[in-house]
Amino acid sequence: MSKSNKDACPTETALDLIGGKWKGMILYYLCSDIRRFNELTRLIPGITQRMLTKQLRDLEAHGIVHRKVYPQVPPKVEYSLTKLGKTLKPVIRELEKWGQGYLKS
Amino acid sequence: MSKSNKDACPTETALDLIGGKWKGMILYYLCSDIRRFNELTRLIPGITQRMLTKQLRDLEAHGIVHRKVYPQVPPKVEYSLTKLGKTLKPVIRELEKWGQGYLKS
DNA sequence: CTGTATCCTTATTGATACTG
DNA sequence: CAGTATCAATAAGGATACAG
């Protein structure tokens, strides 16, 4: 987004970072555990490797997700929430609660 | 979105409804008050009439926003949160809080 | 296993002009 | 005031193949 009034509307800042088609689900699963690349692929039906990579890189760039590479063959990479990422948990939890309520109504 | 695992991930349901480039800000302003079309245009710099209309219609279609038309000239239309929409307040509040924290860090 | 690289399609957004 | 209509541009997403 070019330059909206983020100061006046922090809501927008947050949605910029966790919005998008897949980030919600990625964060949802990272909230409960450290996950590997392939694991996320399985947990999130329909996502392609390209999109998963892209979203994870995005989250990483914003300091929300940490990427830990084990230099071995075959490769092993673990994704987890950073300190900042963990502060998102209440947000994710609220979204989750609301989503559940909405689905029941 | 076609058919992801919304049941497994209510977070996604929520983000589907309140995500997008402008919905966060629209909801942010509707949380605190009833707003008119032109008022929202002023409050949200950069949004076009076309986009504001589209987003409001979206929110309306999902039962989050109520559109009240006063049959008069010049026209007057008021937008407000529905009962369901009001249940979003804690969610918006969490997003807002997190956004503020993020901006400060 | 964890990605890149290409190419292509679709969805979102924007600019602008116009209307009841 | 509160929108529509039209057209154009950009961004997001997807399919598939390939690589270290």
XYZ file of N, CA and C in Angstrom, chain A residues 15-80:
198
model
N -3.585 -5.484 9.452
C -4.181 -6.263 8.370
C -3.262 -6.349 7.160
N -2.475 -5.343 6.976
C -1.494 -5.395 5.892
C -0.533 -6.555 6.090
N -0.157 -6.768 7.338
C 0.858 -7.771 7.625
C 0.305 -9.185 7.722
N -0.917 -9.317 8.246
C -1.430 -10.678 8.416
C -2.569 -11.007 7.471
N -2.931 -10.047 6.635
C -3.972 -10.315 5.661
C -3.434 -11.111 4.490
N -4.187 -11.173 3.441
C -3.769 -11.978 2.312
C -4.370 -13.355 2.403
N -4.269 -14.061 1.341
C -5.012 -15.312 1.238
C -4.528 -16.420 2.159
N -3.255 -16.453 2.494
C -2.744 -17.608 3.226
C -2.145 -17.274 4.584
N -1.829 -16.026 4.821
C -1.075 -15.707 6.030
C -1.826 -16.082 7.305
N -3.121 -15.911 7.280
C -3.916 -16.259 8.452
C -3.728 -17.708 8.842
N -3.793 -18.563 7.845
C -3.662 -19.988 8.127
C -2.252 -20.351 8.542
N -1.291 -19.754 7.886
C 0.101 -20.021 8.262
C 0.328 -19.640 9.715
N -0.103 -18.458 10.088
C 0.089 -17.997 11.462
C -0.686 -18.870 12.449
N -1.865 -19.243 12.032
C -2.688 -20.112 12.870
C -1.918 -21.373 13.263
N -1.277 -21.974 12.291
C -0.548 -23.208 12.585
C 0.772 -22.949 13.295
N 1.368 -21.814 13.037
C 2.618 -21.497 13.726
C 2.381 -21.104 15.178
N 1.165 -20.678 15.459
C 0.840 -20.299 16.837
C 0.999 -21.477 17.777
N 0.648 -22.646 17.298
C 0.637 -23.796 18.193
C 1.936 -24.599 18.161
N 2.751 -24.365 17.156
C 3.965 -25.185 17.071
C 4.964 -24.663 16.047
N 6.179 -25.124 16.178
C 7.174 -24.944 15.128
C 6.792 -25.877 13.984
N 6.926 -25.380 12.756
C 6.508 -26.214 11.622
C 7.573 -26.259 10.534
N 7.617 -27.366 9.849
C 8.515 -27.481 8.708
C 7.762 -27.140 7.430
N 8.536 -26.894 6.403
C 7.949 -26.461 5.138
C 6.905 -27.461 4.620
N 7.314 -28.688 4.558
C 6.424 -29.714 4.033
C 5.195 -29.919 4.903
N 5.402 -29.761 6.179
C 4.299 -29.894 7.130
C 3.225 -28.847 6.822
N 3.667 -27.626 6.608
C 2.715 -26.551 6.292
C 2.006 -26.834 4.971
N 2.749 -27.350 4.023
C 2.139 -27.716 2.747
C 0.985 -28.693 2.968
N 1.214 -29.641 3.846
C 0.165 -30.631 4.115
C -0.986 -30.022 4.905
N -0.645 -29.171 5.864
C -1.686 -28.597 6.730
C -2.596 -27.633 5.979
N -2.046 -27.004 4.950
C -2.810 -25.992 4.236
C -3.145 -26.479 2.840
N -4.297 -27.103 2.704
C -4.655 -27.705 1.419
C -4.796 -26.638 0.348
N -4.238 -26.908 -0.782
C -4.419 -26.000 -1.904
C -3.278 -25.031 -2.109
N -2.489 -24.833 -1.074
C -1.384 -23.873 -1.237
C -0.287 -24.523 -2.083
N 0.331 -23.708 -2.918
C 1.437 -24.225 -3.723
C 2.754 -23.894 -3.025
N 3.795 -24.563 -3.447
C 5.098 -24.284 -2.856
C 5.469 -22.830 -3.080
N 5.152 -22.361 -4.271
C 5.460 -20.971 -4.597
C 4.808 -19.986 -3.632
N 3.518 -20.186 -3.378
C 2.805 -19.265 -2.505
C 3.259 -19.405 -1.058
N 3.483 -20.635 -0.625
C 3.930 -20.824 0.752
C 5.273 -20.130 0.957
N 6.178 -20.325 0.038
C 7.473 -19.656 0.113
C 7.300 -18.156 0.183
N 6.479 -17.652 -0.709
C 6.286 -16.206 -0.795
C 5.729 -15.619 0.508
N 4.714 -16.256 1.035
C 4.093 -15.743 2.251
C 5.043 -15.836 3.434
N 5.779 -16.942 3.511
C 6.725 -17.100 4.611
C 7.824 -16.049 4.531
N 8.279 -15.773 3.333
C 9.319 -14.747 3.162
C 8.784 -13.369 3.578
N 7.556 -13.135 3.230
C 6.896 -11.894 3.648
C 6.881 -11.750 5.166
N 6.393 -12.784 5.810
C 6.290 -12.761 7.267
C 7.673 -12.636 7.900
N 8.637 -13.288 7.279
C 10.009 -13.223 7.770
C 10.537 -11.788 7.640
N 10.279 -11.191 6.492
C 10.762 -9.837 6.242
C 10.184 -8.844 7.244
N 8.976 -9.133 7.723
C 8.347 -8.235 8.684
C 8.671 -8.603 10.135
N 9.549 -9.570 10.286
C 9.991 -9.923 11.628
C 8.988 -10.713 12.435
N 8.069 -11.350 11.762
C 7.041 -12.099 12.471
C 7.397 -13.582 12.572
N 8.074 -14.049 11.558
C 8.413 -15.468 11.502
C 9.922 -15.647 11.432
N 10.398 -16.657 12.123
C 11.820 -16.981 12.067
C 12.043 -18.244 11.244
N 13.068 -18.211 10.424
C 13.389 -19.334 9.550
C 14.717 -19.923 9.966
N 14.658 -21.154 10.411
C 15.885 -21.809 10.853
C 16.267 -22.943 9.912
N 17.410 -22.801 9.298
C 17.870 -23.783 8.321
C 18.897 -24.721 8.951
N 18.684 -26.001 8.812
C 19.677 -26.973 9.241
C 20.500 -27.376 8.022
N 21.784 -27.059 8.041
C 22.605 -27.338 6.867
C 22.915 -28.822 6.749
N 22.002 -29.524 6.161
C 22.170 -30.969 6.025
C 21.437 -31.445 4.779
N 21.711 -32.689 4.398
C 21.030 -33.277 3.260
C 20.291 -34.511 3.724
N 18.983 -34.587 3.444
C 18.166 -33.594 2.768
C 17.938 -32.370 3.639
N 17.639 -31.243 3.039
C 17.472 -29.994 3.787
C 16.384 -30.093 4.839
N 16.550 -29.317 5.885
C 15.514 -29.239 6.912
C 15.395 -27.785 7.326
N 14.182 -27.265 7.254
C 13.951 -25.878 7.625
C 12.772 -25.814 8.575
N 12.955 -25.090 9.644
C 11.872 -24.951 10.620
C 11.395 -23.508 10.691
N 10.114 -23.342 10.706
C 9.534 -22.007 10.844
C 8.868 -21.865 12.196
N 9.107 -20.707 12.793
C 8.494 -20.470 14.100
C 8.163 -18.986 14.234
